[in-house]
GROMACS .gro file of C-alpha atoms in nm:
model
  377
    1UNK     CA    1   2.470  -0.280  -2.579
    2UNK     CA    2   2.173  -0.475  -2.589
    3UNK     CA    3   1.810  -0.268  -2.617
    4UNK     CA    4   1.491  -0.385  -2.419
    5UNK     CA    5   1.195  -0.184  -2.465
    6UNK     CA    6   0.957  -0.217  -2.224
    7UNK     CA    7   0.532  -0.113  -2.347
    8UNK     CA    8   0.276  -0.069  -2.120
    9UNK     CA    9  -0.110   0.070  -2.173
   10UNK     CA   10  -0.236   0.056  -1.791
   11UNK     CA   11   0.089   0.019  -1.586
   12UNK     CA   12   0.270   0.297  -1.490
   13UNK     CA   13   0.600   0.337  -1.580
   14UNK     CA   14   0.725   0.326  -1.200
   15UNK     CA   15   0.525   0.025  -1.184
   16UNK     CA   16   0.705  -0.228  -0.935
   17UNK     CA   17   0.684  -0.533  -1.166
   18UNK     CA   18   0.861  -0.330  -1.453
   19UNK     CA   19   1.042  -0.038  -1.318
   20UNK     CA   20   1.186  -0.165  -0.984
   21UNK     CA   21   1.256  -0.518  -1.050
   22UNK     CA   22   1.277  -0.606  -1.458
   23UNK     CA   23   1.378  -0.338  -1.595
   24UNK     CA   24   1.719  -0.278  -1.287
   25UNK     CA   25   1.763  -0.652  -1.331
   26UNK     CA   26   1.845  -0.537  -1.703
   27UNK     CA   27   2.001  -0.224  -1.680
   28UNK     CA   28   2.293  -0.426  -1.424
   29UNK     CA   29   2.325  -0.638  -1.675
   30UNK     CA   30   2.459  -0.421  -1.899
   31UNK     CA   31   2.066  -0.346  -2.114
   32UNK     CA   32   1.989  -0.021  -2.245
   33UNK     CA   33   1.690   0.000  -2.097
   34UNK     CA   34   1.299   0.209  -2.204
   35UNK     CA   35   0.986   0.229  -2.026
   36UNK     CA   36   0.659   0.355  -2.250
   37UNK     CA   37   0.370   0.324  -2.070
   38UNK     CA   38   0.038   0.526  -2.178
   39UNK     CA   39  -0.115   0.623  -1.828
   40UNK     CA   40   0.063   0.926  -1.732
   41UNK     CA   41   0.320   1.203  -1.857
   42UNK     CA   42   0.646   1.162  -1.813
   43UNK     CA   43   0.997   1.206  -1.991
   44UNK     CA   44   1.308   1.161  -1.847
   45UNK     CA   45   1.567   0.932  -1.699
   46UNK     CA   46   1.531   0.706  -1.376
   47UNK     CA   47   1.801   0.564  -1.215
   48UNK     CA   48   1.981   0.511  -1.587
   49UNK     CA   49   1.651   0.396  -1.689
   50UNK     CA   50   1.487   0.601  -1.994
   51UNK     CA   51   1.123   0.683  -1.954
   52UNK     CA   52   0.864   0.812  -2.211
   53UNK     CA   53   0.585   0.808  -2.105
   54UNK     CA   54   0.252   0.942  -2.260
   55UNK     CA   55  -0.071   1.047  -2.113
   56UNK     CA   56  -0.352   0.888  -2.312
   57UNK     CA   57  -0.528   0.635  -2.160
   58UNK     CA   58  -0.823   0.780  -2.278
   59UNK     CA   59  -0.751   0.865  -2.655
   60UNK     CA   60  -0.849   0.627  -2.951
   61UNK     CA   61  -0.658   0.253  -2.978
   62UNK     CA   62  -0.537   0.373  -3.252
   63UNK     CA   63  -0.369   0.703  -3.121
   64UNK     CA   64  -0.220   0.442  -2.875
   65UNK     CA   65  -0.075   0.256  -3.106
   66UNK     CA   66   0.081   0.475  -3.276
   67UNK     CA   67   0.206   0.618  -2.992
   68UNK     CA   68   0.400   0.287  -2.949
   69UNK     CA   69   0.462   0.234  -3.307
   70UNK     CA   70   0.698   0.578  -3.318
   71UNK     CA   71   0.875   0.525  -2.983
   72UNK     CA   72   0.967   0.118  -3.115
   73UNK     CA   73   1.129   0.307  -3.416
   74UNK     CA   74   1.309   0.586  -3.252
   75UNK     CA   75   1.426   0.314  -3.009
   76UNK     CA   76   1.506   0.030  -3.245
   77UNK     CA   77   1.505  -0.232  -2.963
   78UNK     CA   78   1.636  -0.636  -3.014
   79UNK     CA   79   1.310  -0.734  -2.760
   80UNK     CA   80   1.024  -0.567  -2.651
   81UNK     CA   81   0.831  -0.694  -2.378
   82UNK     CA   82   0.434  -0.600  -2.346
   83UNK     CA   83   0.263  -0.572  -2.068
   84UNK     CA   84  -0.133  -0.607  -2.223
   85UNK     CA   85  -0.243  -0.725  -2.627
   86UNK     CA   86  -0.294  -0.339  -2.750
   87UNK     CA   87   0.091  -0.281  -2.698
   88UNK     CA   88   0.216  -0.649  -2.873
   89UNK     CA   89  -0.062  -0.531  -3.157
   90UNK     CA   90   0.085  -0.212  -3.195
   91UNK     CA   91   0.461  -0.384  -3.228
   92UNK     CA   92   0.392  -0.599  -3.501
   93UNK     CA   93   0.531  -0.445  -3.785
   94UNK     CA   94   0.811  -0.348  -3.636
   95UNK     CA   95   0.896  -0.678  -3.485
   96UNK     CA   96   0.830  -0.849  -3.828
   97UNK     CA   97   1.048  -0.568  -4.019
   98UNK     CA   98   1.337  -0.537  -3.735
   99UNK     CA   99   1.303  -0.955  -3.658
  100UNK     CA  100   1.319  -0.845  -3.303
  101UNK     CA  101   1.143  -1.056  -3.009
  102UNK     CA  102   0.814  -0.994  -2.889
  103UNK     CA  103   0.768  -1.078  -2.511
  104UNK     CA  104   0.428  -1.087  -2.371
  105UNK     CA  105   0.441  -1.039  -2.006
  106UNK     CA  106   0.126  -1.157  -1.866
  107UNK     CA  107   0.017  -1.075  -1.554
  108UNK     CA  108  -0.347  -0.950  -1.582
  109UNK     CA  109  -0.661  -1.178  -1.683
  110UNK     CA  110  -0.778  -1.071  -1.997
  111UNK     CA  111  -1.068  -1.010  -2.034
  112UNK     CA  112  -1.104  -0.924  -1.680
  113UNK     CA  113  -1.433  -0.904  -1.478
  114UNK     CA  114  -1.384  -0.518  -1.450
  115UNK     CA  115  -1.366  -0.524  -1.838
  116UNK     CA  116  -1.727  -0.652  -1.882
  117UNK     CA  117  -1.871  -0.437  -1.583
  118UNK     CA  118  -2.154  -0.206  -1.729
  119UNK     CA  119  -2.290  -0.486  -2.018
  120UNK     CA  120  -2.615  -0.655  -2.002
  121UNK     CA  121  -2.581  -1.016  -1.966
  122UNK     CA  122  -2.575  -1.049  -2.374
  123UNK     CA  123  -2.323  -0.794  -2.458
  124UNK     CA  124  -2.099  -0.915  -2.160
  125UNK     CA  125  -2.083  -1.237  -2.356
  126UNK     CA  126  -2.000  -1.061  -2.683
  127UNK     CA  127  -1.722  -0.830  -2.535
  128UNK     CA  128  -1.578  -1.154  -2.340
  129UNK     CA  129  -1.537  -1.325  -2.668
  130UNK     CA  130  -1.401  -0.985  -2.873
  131UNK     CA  131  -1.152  -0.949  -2.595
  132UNK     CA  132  -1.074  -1.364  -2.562
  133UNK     CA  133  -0.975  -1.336  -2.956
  134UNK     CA  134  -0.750  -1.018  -2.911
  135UNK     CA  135  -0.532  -1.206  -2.598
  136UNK     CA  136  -0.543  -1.514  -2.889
  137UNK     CA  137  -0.424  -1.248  -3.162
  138UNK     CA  138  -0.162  -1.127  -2.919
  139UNK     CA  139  -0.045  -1.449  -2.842
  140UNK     CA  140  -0.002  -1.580  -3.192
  141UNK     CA  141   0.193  -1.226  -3.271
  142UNK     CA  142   0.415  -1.297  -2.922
  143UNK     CA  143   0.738  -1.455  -2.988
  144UNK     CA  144   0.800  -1.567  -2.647
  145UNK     CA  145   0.576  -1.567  -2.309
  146UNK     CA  146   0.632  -1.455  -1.965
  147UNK     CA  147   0.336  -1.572  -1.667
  148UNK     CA  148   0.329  -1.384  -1.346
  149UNK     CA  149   0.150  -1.718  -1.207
  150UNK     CA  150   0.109  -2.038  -1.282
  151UNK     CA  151  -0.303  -1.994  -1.293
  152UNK     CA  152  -0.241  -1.731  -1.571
  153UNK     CA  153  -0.093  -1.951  -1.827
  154UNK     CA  154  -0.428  -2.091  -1.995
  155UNK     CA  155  -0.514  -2.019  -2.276
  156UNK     CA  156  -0.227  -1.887  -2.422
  157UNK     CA  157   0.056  -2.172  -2.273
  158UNK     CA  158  -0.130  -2.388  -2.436
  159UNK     CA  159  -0.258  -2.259  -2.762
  160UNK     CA  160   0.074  -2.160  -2.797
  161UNK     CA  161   0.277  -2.412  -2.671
  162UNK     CA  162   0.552  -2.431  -2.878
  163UNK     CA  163   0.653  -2.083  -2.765
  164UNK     CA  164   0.922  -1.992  -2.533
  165UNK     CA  165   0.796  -1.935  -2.247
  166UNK     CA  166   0.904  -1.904  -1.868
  167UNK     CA  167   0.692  -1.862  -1.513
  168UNK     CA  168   0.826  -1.504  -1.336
  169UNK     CA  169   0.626  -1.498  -0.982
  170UNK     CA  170   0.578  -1.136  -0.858
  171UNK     CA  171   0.859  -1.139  -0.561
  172UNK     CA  172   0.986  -0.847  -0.401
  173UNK     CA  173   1.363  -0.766  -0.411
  174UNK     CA  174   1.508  -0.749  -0.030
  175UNK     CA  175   1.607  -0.401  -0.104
  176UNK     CA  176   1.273  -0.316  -0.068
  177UNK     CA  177   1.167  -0.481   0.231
  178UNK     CA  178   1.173  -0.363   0.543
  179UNK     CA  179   1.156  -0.649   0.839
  180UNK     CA  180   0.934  -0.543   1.153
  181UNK     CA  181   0.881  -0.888   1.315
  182UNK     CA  182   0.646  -0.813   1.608
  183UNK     CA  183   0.570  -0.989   1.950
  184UNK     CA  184   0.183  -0.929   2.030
  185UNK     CA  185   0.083  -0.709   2.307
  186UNK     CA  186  -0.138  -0.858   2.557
  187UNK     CA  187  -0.368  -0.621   2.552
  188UNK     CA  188  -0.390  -0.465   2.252
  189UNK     CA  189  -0.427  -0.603   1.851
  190UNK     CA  190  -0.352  -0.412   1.520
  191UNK     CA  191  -0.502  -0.564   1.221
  192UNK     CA  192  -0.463  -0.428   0.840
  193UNK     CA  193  -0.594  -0.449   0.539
  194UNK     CA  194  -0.428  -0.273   0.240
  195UNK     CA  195  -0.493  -0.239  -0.126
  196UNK     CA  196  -0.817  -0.142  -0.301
  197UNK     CA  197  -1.079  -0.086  -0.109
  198UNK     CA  198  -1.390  -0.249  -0.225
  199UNK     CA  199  -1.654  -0.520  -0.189
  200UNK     CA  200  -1.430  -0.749  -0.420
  201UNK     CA  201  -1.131  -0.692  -0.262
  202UNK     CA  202  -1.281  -0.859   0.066
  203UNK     CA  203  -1.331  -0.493   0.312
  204UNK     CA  204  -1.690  -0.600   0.398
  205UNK     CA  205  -1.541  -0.940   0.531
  206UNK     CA  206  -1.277  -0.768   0.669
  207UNK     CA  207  -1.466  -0.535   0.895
  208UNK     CA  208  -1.730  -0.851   0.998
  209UNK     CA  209  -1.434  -1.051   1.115
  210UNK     CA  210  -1.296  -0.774   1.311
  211UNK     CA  211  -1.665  -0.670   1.444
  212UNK     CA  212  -1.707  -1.021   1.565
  213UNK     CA  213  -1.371  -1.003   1.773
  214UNK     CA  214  -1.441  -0.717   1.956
  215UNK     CA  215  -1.759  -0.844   2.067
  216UNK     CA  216  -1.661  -1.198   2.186
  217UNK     CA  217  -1.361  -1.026   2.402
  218UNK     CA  218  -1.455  -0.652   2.455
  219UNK     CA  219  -1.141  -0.588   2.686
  220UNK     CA  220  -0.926  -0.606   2.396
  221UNK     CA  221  -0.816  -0.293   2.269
  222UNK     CA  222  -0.824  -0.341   1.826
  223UNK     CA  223  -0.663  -0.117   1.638
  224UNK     CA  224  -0.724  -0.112   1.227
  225UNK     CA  225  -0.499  -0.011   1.003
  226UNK     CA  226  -0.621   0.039   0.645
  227UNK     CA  227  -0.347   0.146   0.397
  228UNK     CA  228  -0.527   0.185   0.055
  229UNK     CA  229  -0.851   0.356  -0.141
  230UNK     CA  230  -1.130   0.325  -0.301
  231UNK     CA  231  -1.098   0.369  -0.695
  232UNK     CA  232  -1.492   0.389  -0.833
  233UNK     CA  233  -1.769   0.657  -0.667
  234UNK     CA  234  -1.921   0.330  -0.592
  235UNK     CA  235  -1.670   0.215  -0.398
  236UNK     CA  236  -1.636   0.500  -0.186
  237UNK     CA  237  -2.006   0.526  -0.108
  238UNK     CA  238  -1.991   0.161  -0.028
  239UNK     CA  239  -1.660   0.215   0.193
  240UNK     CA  240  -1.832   0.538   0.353
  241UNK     CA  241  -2.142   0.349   0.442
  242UNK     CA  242  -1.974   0.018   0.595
  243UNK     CA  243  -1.780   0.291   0.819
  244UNK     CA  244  -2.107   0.492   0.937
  245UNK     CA  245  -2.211   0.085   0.999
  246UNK     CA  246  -1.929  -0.063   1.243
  247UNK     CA  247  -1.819   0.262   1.401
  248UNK     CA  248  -1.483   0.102   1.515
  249UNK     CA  249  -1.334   0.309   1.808
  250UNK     CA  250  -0.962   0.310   1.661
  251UNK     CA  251  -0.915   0.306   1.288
  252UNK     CA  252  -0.639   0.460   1.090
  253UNK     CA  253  -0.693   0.487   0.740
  254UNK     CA  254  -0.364   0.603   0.530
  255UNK     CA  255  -0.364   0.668   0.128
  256UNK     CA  256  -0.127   0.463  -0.068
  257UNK     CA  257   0.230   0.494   0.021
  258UNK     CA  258   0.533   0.517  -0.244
  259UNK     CA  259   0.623   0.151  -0.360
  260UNK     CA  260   0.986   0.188  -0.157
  261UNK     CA  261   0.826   0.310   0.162
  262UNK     CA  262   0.497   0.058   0.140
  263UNK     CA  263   0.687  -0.212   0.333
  264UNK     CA  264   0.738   0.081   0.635
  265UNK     CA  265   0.405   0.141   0.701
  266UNK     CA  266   0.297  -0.225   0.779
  267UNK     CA  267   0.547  -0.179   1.087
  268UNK     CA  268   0.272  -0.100   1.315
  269UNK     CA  269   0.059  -0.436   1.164
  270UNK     CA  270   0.012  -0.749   1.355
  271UNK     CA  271  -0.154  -0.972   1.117
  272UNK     CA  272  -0.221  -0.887   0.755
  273UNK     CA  273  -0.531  -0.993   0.607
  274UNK     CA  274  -0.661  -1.020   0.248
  275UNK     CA  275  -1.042  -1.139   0.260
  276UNK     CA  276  -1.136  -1.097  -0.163
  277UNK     CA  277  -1.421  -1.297  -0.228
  278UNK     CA  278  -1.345  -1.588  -0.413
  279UNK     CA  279  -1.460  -1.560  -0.798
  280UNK     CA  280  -1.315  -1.690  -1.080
  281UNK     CA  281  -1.072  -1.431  -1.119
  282UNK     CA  282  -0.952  -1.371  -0.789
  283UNK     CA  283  -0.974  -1.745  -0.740
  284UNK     CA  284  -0.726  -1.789  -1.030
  285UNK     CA  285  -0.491  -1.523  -0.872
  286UNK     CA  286  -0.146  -1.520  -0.664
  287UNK     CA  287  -0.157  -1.173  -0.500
  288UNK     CA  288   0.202  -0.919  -0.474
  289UNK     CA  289   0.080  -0.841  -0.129
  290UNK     CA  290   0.143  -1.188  -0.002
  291UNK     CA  291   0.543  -1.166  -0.038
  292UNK     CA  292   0.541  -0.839   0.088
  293UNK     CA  293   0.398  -0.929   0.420
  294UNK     CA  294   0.611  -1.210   0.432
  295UNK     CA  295   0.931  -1.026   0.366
  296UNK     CA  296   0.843  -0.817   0.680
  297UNK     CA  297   0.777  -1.113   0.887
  298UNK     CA  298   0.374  -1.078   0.956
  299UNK     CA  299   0.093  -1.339   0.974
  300UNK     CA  300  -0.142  -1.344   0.760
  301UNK     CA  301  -0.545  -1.420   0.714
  302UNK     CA  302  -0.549  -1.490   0.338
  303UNK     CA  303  -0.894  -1.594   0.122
  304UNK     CA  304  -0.857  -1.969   0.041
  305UNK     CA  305  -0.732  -1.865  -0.347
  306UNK     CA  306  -0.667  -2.156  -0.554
  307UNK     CA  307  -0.332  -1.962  -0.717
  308UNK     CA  308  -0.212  -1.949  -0.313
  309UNK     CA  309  -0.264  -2.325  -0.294
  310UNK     CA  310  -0.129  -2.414  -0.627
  311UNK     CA  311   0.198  -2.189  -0.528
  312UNK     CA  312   0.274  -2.266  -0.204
  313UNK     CA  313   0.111  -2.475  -0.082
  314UNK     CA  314   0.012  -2.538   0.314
  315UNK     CA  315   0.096  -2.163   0.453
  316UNK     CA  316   0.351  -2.159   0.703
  317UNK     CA  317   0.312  -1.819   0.877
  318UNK     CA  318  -0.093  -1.811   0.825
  319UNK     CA  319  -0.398  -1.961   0.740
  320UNK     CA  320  -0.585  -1.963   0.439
  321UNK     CA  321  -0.984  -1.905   0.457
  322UNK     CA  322  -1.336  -1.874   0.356
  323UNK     CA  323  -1.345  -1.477   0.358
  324UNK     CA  324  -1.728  -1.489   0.473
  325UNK     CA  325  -1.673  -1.689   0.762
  326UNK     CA  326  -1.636  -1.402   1.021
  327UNK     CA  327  -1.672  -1.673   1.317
  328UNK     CA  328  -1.353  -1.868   1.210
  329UNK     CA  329  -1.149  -1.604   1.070
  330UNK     CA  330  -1.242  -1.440   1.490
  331UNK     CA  331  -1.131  -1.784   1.596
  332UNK     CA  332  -0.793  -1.725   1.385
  333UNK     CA  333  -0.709  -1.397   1.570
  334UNK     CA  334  -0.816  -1.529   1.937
  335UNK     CA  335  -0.597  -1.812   1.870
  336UNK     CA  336  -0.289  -1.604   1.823
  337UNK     CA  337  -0.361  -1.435   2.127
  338UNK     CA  338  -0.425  -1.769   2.308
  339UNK     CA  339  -0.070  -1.875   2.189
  340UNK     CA  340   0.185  -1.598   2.138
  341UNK     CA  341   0.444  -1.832   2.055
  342UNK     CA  342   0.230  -1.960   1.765
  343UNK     CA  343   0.209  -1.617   1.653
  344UNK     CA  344   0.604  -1.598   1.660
  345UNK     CA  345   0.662  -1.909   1.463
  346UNK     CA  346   0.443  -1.775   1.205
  347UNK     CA  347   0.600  -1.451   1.202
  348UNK     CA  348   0.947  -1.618   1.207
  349UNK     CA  349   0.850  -1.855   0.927
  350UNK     CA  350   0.704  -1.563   0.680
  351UNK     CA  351   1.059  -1.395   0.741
  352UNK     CA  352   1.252  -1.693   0.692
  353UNK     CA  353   1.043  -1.859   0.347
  354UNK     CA  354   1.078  -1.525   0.195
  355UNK     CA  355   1.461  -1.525   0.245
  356UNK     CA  356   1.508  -1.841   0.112
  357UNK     CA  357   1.226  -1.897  -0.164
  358UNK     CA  358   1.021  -1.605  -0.233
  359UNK     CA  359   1.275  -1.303  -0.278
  360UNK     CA  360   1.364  -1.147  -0.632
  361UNK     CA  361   1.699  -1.250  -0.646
  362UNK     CA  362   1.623  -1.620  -0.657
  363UNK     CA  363   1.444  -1.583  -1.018
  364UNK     CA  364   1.626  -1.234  -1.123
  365UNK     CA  365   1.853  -1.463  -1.305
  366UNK     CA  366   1.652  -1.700  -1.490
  367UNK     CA  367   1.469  -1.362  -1.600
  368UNK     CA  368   1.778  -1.196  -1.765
  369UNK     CA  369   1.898  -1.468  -1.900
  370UNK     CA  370   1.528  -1.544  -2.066
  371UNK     CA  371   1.568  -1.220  -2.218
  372UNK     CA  372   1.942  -1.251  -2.334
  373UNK     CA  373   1.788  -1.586  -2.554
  374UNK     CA  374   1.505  -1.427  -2.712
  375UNK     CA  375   1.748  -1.157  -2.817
  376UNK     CA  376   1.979  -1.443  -2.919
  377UNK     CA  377   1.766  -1.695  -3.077
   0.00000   0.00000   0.00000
C-alpha cells in the first residue's frame, strides 16, 4: 500500500483542502494516508486517516523541522506533499536518501502581504526578497508542483518549468454542500458576509453598500448575517468601531462554524457578498468561498478579482465589482428585488455550474492519479 505524507506549518490538519478532500480522495484509493501539520496538538486517527500533529507554531524553524524530519522517517512515505517552503526544506534529505517525490502544494502567496506587515518600507523590501529566494529554494528542492489557481503559478511554473506540475482549483465535494436555493421575500433582504473580518477582507465596503440600501428604500426590512471573526486586536477594534458607526437594526453575527456544517448556516442568506479590496494579492486570488456559495445555489456580489475573471469568466449567478462603489453594488441588490426572476436564474445557475464544473469530483481524479505518477516515475 502506497504512503502519502501530507506536511503542513500553518494549516491545520482538519484543514478542508488536505483533510476533507486530498487526503479521502487518497485513502479510497487504497493510500495509507498522514497528516503533520505544526499548528495544533493532535494524535490520532480520522476517518482511517493518521494524524500527528504538533503544537509549535511558535518554536524555532529549526525545532520545526525537525519535527518533520522524524515523522518523514518513522513514516517512510513514496510522496510527500507540502503545503508551505519550511516543510519541502525540512524533507530534503529524506527525499534525496529515500528517492521519494516531493509535492509542493501551493496555495498561499509567498511572501504574503501579512508576512511583511510590521517592516519599515526598507526592511519590507529585504524580507520580500529573503522570503522570494526560500519559495525559489523550495521550488528547485520540489519534484513535482501542485497550483490551487492559475494566478499562483508564477514564479515557480516557470522557473521551474520542466517540473511536473498540475492546476488543482479549491472545489468543494457535494458531500459537503448543502443546497438552500431561496425565492426573495418582498419585503424583507438577508445579506452575508463570511470569513475574516477585516478592512482587507472588504467589511468596511460591505457595511457602506448595505448602509446605502437602507437609505434609498427605508421600507425594506435588511437583515445581515455575518458568519466569521476578526483575527488581529486591530481588527476587532476596527470591526467594533464600524458597528458603534452604522448601528444596523438587525444583524446577526455567528463565529465560525465546523467546515461540514459551514454550508448550513448560509441557509438563511440571500446574496453572498465578498467586497476585499483589490491589491495585488487579493487581486491575484480565486477565493474557496466562491464554490461554496455556488454549491448552495446563492447570488453573489464578488470584488472584480482578476483570478475570478481569469477562472470563470463572465459570472453567471452574480456580478463582479468595484468593492468601493457602494452606489452600484446598492444598485445590484435593488435590481434583484426589481426582478425576482433574475434573482432565480442566478440562483439556479450557481446550483447548476457547480454541479457540472466546479464540484470535487470532476478533478478528484486527475489529482490521484497525479499522485500515483510521482510515486511511479
Amino acid at each position: 500500500m502506497p504512503k502519502v505524507l501530507f506536511l503542513t506549518t500553518s494549516h491545520s490538519y482538519n484543514d478542508d483542502r488536505i483533510f476533507y478532500h486530498q487526503a479521502k480522495a487518497l485513502r479510497d484509493n487504497g493510500y495509507e494516508v498522514k497528516i503533520c501539520s505544526l499548528y495544533a496538538e493532535y494524535k490520532g486517527v480520522i476517518d482511517g486517516i493518521e494524524i500527528e500533529s504538533y503544537a509549535v507554531l511558535e518554536e524555532s524553524i529549526e525545532k520545526k523541522m525537525e519535527t518533520f524530519r522524524k515523522v518523514c522517517d518513522n513514516f517512510q512515505p513514496q510522496t510527500i506533499i507540502c503545503s508551505e517552503p519550511l516543510a519541502v526544506v525540512a524533507s530534503k534529505k529524506f527525499v534525496k536518501e529515500h528517492n521519494a517525490s516531493c509535492i509542493y502544494d501551493v496555495t498561499e502567496w509567498y511572501p504574503s502581504m501579512s508576512m511583511l506587515e510590521g517592516y519599515g518600507f526598507l526592511a519590507a523590501i529585504f524580507q520580500a526578497v529573503k522570503f522570494s529566494l526560500i519559495q525559489w529554494y523550495a521550488g528547485f528542492l520540489s519534484t513535482h508542483f501542485i497550483f490551487g489557481e492559475t494566478t499562483k503559478k508564477f514564479p515557480l511554473a516557470y522557473f521551474f518549468g520542466f517540473k511536473k506540475q498540475m492546476i488543482l482549483p479549491y472545489y468543494p465535494d457535494s458531500v459537503y454542500i448543502n443546497k438552500s436555493i431561496k425565492k426573495l421575500n418582498s419585503d424583507t433582504i438577508t445579506l452575508c458576509y463570511t470569513g475574516q473580518i477585516s478592512k482587507d477582507k472588504g467589511i468596511d465596503n460591505f457595511f457602506k453598500a448595505v448602509d446605502l440600501l437602507r437609505q434609498k428604500v427605508p421600507a425594506i426590512h435588511i437583515k445581515i448575517l455575518i458568519i466569521g471573526s476578526t483575527v488581529q486586536e486591530s481588527d476587532d477594534l476596527y470591526f467594533s468601531a464600524l458597528l458603534k458607526k452604522y448601528s444596523f437594526d438587525d444583524i446577526e453575527i455567528r463565529k465560525p462554524t465546523a467546515f461540514e456544517r459551514f454550508t448550513e448556516a448560509l441557509a438563511d442568506a440571500d446574496i453572498c457578498f465578498d467586497l476585499r479590496e483589490i491589491n495585488f494579492e487579493n487581486n491575484h486570488s480565486l477565493p474557496i468561498k466562491l464554490f461554496y456559495f455556488m454549491g448552495v445555489g446563492k447570488p453573489v456580489i464578488y470584488s472584480n478579482l482578476k483570478g475570478i475573471r481569469k477562472h470563470m469568466g463572465t459570472l453567471s449567478f452574480g456580478s463582479l465589482v468595484d468593492p468601493q462603489n457602494a452606489e452600484s453594488i446598492s444598485e445590484l441588490i435593488l435590481n434583484y428585488r426589481r426582478n425576482p426572476e433574475l434573482y432565480q436564474l442566478h440562483a439556479l445557475n450557481a446550483r447548476k455550474e457547480f454541479e457540472e464544473k466546479y464540484n470535487w469530483g470532476t478533478i478528484k481524479n486527475s489529482f490521484v492519479d497525479f499522485v500515483k505518477r510521482s510515486i511511479d516515475k
